[in-house]
Coordinates of N, CA and C in Angstrom, one line a residue:
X1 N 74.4 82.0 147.1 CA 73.9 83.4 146.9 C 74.2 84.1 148.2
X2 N 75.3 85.5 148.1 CA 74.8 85.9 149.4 C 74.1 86.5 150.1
X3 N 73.8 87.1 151.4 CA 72.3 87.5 152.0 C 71.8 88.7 151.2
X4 N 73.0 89.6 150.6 CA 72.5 90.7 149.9 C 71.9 90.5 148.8
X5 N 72.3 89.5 148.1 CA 71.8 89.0 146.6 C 69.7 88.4 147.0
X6 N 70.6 87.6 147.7 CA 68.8 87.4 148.1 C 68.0 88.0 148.9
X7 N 68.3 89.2 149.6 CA 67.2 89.8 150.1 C 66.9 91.1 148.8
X8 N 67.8 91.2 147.6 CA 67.3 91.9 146.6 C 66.3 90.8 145.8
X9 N 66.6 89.6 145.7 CA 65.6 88.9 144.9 C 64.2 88.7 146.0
X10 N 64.5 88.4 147.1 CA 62.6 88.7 147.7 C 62.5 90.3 147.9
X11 N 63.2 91.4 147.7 CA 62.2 92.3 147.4 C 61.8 92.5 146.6
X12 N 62.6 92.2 145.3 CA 62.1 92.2 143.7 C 61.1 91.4 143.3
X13 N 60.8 90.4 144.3 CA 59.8 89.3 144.3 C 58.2 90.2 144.5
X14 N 58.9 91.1 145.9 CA 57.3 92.0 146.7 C 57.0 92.5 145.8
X15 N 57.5 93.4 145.1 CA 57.6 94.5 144.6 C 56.9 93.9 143.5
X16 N 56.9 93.2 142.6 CA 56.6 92.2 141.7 C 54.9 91.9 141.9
X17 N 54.8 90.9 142.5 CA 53.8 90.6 143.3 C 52.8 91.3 143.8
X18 N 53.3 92.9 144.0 CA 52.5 93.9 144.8 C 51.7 94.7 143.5
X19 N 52.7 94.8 142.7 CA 52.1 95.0 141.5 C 51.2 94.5 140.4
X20 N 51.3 93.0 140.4 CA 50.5 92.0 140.2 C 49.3 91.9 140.6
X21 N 49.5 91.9 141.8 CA 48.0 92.2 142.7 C 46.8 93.5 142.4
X22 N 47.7 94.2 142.4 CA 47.2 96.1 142.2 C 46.7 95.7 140.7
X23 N 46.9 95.6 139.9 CA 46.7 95.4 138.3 C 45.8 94.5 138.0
X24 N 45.5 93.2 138.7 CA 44.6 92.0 138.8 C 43.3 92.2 139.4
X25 N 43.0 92.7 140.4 CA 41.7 93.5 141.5 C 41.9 95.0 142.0
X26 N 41.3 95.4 140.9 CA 40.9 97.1 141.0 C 39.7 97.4 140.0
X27 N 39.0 98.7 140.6 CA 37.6 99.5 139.9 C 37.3 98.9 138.5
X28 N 39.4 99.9 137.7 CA 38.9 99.8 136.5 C 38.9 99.0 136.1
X29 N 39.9 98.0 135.9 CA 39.5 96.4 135.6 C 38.3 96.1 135.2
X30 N 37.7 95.9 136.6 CA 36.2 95.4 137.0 C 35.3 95.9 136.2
X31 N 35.1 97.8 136.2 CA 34.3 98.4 135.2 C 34.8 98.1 133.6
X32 N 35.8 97.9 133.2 CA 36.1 97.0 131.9 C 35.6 96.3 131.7
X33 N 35.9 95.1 132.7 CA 35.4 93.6 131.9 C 34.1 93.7 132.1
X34 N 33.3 94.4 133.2 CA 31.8 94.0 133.1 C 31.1 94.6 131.8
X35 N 31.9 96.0 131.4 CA 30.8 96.7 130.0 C 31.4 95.6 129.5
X36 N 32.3 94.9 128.8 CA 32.6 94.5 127.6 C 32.1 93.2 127.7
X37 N 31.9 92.3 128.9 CA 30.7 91.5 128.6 C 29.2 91.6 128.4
X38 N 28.9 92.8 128.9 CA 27.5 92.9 129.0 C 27.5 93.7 127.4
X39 N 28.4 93.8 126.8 CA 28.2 94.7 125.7 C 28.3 93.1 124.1
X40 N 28.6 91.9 125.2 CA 29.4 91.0 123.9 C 28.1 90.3 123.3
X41 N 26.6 90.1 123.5 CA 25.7 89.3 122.8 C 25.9 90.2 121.7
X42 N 25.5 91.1 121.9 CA 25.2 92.4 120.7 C 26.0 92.5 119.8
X43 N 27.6 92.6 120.0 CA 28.8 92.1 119.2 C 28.7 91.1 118.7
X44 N 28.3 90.0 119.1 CA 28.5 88.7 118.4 C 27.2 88.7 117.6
X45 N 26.3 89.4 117.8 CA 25.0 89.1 117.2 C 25.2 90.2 115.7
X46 N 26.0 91.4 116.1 CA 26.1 91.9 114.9 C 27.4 91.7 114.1
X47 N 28.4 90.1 114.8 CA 29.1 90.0 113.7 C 29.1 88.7 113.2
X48 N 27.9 88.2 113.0 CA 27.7 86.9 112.3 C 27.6 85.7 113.6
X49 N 27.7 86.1 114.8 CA 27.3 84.8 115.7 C 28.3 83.6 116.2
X50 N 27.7 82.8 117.0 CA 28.8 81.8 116.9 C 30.1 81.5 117.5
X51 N 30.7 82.7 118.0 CA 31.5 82.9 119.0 C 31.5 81.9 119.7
X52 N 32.3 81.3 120.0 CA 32.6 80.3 121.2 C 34.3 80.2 121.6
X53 N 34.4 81.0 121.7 CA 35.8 81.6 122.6 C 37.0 80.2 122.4
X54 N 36.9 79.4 121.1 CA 37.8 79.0 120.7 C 39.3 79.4 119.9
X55 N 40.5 78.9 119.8 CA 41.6 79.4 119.5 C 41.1 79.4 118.0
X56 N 41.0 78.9 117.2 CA 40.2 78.9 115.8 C 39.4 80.1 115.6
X57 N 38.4 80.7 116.4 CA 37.6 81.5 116.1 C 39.0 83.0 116.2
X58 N 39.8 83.1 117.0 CA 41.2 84.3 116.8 C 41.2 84.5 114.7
X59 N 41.1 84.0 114.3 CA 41.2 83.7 113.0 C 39.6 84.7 112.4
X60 N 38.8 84.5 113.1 CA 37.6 85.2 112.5 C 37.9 86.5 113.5
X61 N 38.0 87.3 114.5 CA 38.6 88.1 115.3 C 39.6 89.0 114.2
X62 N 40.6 88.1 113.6 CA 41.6 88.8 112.7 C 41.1 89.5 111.6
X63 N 39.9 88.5 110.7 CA 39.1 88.9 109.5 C 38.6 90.4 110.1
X64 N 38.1 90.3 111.0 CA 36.9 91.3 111.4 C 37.4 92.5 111.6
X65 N 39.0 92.7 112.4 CA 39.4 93.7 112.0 C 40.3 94.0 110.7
X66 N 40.5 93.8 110.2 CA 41.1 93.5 108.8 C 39.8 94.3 107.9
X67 N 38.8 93.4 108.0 CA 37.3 94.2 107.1 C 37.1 95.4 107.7
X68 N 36.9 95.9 109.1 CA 36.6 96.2 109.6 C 37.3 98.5 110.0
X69 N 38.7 97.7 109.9 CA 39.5 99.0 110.3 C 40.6 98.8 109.2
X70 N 40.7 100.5 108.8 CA 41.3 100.2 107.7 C 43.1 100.6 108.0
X71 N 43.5 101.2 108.9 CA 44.8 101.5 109.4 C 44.7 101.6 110.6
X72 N 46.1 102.2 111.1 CA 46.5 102.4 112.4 C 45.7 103.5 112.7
X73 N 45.5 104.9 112.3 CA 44.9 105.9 112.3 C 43.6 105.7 112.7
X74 N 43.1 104.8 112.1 CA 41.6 104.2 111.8 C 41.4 103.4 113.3
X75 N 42.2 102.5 113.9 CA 42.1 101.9 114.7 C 42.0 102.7 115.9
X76 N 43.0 104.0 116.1 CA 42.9 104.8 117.1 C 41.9 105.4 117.1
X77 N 41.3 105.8 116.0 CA 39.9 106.6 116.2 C 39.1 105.8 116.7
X78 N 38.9 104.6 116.9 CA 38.1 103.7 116.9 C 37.9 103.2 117.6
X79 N 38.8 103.1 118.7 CA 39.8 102.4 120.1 C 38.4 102.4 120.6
X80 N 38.0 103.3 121.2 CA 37.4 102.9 122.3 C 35.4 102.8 121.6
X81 N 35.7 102.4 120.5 CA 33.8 101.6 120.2 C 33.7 100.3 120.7
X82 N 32.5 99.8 120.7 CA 32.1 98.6 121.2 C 32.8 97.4 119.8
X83 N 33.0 98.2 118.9 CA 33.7 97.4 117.7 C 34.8 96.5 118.4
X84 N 35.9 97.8 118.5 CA 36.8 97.1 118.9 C 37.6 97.0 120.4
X85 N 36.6 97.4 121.8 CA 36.7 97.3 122.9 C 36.0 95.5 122.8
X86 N 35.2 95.2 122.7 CA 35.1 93.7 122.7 C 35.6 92.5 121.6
X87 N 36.0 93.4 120.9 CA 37.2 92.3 119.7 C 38.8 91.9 121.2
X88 N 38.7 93.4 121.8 CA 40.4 93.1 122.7 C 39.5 92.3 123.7
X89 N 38.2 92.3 124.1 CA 38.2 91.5 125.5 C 38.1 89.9 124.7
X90 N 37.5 90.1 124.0 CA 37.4 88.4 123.5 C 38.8 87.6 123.0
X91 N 39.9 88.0 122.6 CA 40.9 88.0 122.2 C 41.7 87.7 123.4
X92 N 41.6 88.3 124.8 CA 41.3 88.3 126.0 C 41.1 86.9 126.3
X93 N 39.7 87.0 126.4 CA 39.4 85.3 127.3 C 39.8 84.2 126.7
X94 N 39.9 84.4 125.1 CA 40.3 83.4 124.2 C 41.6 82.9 124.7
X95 N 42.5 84.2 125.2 CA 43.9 83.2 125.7 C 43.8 83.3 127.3
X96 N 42.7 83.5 127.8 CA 42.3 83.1 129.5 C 42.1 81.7 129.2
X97 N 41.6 81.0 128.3 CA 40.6 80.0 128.5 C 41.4 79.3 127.8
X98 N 42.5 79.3 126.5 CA 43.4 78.5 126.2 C 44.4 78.6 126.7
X99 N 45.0 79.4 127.3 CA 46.3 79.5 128.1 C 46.8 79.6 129.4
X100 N 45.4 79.8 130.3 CA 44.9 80.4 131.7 C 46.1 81.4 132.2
X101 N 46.0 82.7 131.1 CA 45.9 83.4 131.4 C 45.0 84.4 132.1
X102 N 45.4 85.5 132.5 CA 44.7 86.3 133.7 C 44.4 87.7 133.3
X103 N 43.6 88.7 133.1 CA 43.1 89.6 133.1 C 44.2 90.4 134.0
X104 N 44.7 92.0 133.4 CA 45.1 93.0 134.3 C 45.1 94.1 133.6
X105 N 44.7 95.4 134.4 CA 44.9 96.7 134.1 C 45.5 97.8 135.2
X106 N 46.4 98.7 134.5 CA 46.9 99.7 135.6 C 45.9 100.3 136.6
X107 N 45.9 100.0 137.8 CA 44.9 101.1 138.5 C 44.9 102.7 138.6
X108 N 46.6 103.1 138.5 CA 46.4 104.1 138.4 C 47.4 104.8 137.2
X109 N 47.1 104.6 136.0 CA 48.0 104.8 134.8 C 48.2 106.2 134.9
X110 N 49.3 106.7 134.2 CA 50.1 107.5 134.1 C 49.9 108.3 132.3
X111 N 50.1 109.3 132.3 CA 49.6 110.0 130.8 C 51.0 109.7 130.0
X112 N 52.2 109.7 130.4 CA 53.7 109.1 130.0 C 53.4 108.2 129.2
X113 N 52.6 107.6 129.7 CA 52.6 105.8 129.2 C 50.9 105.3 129.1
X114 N 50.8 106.0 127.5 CA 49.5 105.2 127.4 C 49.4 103.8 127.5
X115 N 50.0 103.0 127.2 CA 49.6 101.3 127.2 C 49.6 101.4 129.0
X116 N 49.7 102.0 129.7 CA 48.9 101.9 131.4 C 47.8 102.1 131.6
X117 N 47.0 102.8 130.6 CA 45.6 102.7 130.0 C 44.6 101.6 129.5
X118 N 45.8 100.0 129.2 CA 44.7 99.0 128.2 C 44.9 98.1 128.9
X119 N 44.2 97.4 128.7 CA 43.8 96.1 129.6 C 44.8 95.1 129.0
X120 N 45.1 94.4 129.7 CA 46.0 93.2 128.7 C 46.0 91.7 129.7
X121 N 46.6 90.9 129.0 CA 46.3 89.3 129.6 C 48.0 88.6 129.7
X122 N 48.2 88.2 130.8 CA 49.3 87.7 131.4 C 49.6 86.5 131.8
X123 N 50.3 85.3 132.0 CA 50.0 84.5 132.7 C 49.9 84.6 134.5
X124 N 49.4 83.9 135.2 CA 49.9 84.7 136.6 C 50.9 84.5 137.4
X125 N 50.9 84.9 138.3 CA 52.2 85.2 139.0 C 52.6 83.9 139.6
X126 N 51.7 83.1 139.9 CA 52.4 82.1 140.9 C 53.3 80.8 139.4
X127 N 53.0 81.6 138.3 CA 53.7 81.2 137.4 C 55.1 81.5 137.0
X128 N 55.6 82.5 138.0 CA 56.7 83.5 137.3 C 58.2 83.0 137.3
X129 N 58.0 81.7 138.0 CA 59.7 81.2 137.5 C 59.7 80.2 136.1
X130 N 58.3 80.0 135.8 CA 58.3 79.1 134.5 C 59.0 80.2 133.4
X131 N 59.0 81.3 133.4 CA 59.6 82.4 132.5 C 61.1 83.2 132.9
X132 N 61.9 83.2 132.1 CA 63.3 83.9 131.9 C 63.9 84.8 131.2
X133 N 63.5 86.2 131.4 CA 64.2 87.2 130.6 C 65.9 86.6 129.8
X134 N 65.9 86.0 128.6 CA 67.2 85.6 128.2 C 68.5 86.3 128.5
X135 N 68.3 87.8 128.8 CA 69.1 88.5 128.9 C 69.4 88.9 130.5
X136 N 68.4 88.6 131.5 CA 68.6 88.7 132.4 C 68.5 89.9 133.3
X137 N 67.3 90.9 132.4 CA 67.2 92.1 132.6 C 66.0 92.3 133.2
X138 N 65.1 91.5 133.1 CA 63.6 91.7 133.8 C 63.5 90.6 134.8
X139 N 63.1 90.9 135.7 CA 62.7 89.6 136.6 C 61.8 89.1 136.3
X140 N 60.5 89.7 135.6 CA 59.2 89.4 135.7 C 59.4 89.1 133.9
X141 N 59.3 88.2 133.4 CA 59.8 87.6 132.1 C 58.7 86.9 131.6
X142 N 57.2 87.1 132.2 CA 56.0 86.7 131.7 C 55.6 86.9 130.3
X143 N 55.1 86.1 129.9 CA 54.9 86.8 128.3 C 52.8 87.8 128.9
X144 N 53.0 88.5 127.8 CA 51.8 89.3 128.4 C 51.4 89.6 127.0
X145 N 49.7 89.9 126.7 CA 49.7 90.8 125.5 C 48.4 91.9 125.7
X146 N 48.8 92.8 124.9 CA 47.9 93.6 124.7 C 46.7 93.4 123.7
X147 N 45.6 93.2 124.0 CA 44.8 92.9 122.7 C 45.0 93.8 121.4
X148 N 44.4 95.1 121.7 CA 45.0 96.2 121.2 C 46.2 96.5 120.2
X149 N 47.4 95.8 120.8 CA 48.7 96.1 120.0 C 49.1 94.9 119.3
X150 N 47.9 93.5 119.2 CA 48.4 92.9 118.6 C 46.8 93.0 117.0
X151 N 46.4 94.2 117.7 CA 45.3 94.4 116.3 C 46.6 95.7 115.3
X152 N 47.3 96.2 116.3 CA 48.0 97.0 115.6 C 48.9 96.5 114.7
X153 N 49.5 95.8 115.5 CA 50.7 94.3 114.4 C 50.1 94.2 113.6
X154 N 48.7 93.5 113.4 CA 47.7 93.0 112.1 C 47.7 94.1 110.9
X155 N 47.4 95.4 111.6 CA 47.2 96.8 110.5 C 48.7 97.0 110.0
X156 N 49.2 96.8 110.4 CA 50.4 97.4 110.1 C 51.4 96.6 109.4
X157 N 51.0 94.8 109.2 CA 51.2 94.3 108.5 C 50.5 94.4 106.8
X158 N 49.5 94.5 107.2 CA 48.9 94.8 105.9 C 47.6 93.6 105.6
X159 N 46.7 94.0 104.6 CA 45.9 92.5 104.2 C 47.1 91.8 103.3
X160 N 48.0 91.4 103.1 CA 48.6 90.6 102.6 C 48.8 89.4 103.4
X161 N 49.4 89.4 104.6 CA 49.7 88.9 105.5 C 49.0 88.0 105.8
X162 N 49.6 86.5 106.1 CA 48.9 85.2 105.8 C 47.8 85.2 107.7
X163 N 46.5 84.7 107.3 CA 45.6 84.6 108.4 C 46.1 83.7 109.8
X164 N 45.9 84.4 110.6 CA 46.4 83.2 111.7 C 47.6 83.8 112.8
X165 N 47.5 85.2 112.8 CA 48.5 85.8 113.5 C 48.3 85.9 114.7
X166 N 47.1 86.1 115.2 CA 46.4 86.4 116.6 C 46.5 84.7 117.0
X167 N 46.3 83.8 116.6 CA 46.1 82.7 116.9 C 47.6 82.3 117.4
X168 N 48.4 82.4 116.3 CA 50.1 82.0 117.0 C 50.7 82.8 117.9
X169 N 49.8 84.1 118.5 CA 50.2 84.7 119.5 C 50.2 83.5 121.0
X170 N 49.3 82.8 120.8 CA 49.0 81.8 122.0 C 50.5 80.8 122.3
X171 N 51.0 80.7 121.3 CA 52.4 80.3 120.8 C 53.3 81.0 122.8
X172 N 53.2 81.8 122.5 CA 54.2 82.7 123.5 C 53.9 82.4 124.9
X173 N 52.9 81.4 125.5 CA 52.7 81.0 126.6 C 53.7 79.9 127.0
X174 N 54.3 79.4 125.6 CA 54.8 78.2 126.7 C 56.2 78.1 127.6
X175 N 56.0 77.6 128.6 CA 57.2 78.2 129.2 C 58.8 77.8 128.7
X176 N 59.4 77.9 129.7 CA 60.8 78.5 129.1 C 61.5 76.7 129.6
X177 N 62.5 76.3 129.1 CA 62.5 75.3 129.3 C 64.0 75.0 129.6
X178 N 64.9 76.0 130.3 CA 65.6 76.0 130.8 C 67.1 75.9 130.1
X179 N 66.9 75.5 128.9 CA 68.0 75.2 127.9 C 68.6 76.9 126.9
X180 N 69.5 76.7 126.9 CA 69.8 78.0 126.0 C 70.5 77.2 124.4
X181 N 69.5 78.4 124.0 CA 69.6 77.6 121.8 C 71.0 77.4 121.7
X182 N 71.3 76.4 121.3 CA 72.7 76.0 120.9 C 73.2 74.7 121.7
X183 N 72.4 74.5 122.8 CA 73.5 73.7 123.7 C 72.6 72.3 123.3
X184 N 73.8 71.6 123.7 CA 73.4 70.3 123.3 C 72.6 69.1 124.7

C-alpha cells in the first residue's frame, strides 16, 4: 500500500472513530436511555410482565406492536409514547446483551436526516474490521439497527407475516468471514 493510500485509511479510521465516540457518550443518549429505563417497570407491568431481555421474548416485542399499532401512520403518531419509546429501547438491550452491541445517538442531528434523531444499536468499533462493505463503499461496514425501522419493516409487512422477524434481525451480527459467495 502506498504512503497515500494509507494515510487515507488512518484518516478514515479518525474520522470514523471520532464519530463513534461523539454518538456513544453525549447528553442526549444519556437523557434517552435514563427516561426509557426508568419509564420500563411500568411498561412491562402494563404489558403482561416477565420481560427478561431474552432473544425469545423479541417475538412477544413483535406481537405487541402488531396488537398494538396499526400502520406506519399510526406508528409515527405514536413515535415518541412510552408505548413505543421503550418497545425500541428494549429491542435495544436485547441485542446489547445478545450480541454486545452498543448504544448510539447523533449528538447533534440534523433536520435533513431524521433517522439522526433515533437511537440505534451497533456493534463497537474496536470491532470494525470483523465487518466488510461487499462493495467496498463504506469503510465502516458495521451492521447497526434502528429499533424504530425495524417496527416499521413489521407494519409494513403486514399481520400476515410469519413471527420472528425482530429476532432474526440478531442474525446480522455475525461477522464477515472473509470468503466471497461462490468461491470454493
Amino acid at each position: 500500500m502506498s504512503n497515500e493510500n494509507q494515510e487515507y485509511e488512518d484518516d478514515e479510521h479518525a474520522v470514523a472513530e471520532r464519530i463513534d465516540a461523539a454518538h456513544a457518550d453525549n447528553p442526549r443518549l444519556a437523557a434517552w436511555l435514563r427516561e426509557q429505563r426508568d419509564r420500563f417497570d411500568g411498561w412491562s407491568r402494563d404489558h403482561g410482565g416477565g420481560w427478561d431481555f431474552g432473544e425469545r421474548s423479541l417475538d412477544r416485542v413483535e406481537a405487541l406492536v402488531r396488537e398494538h399499532l396499526t400502520s406506519v401512520d399510526d406508528l409515527f403518531a405514536r413515535e415518541h409514547t412510552p408505548l413505543v419509546q421503550v418497545a425500541c429501547w428494549y429491542v435495544g438491550e436485547v441485542h446489547n446483551r445478545a450480541r454486545g452491541t452498543e448504544w448510539r445517538m447523533d449528538p447533534d442531528p440534523v433536520d435533513s436526516h431524521p433517522w439522526s434523531r433515533r437511537p440505534y444499536v451497533i456493534v463497537p468499533f474496536a470491532r470494525l474490521d470483523e465487518y466488510r462493505d461487499p462493495e467496498g463503499i463504506d469503510y465502516d461496514a458495521r451492521p447497526r439497527h434502528h429499533p424504530l425501522g425495524s417496527f416499521l419493516t413489521l407494519l409494513r409487512e403486514g399481520p400476515a407475516s410469519a413471527l420472528g422477524a425482530l429476532r432474526a434481525e440478531l442474525d446480522d451480527y455475525a461477522p464477515d468471514t472473509g470468503e466471497d459467495e461462490g468461491e470454493e
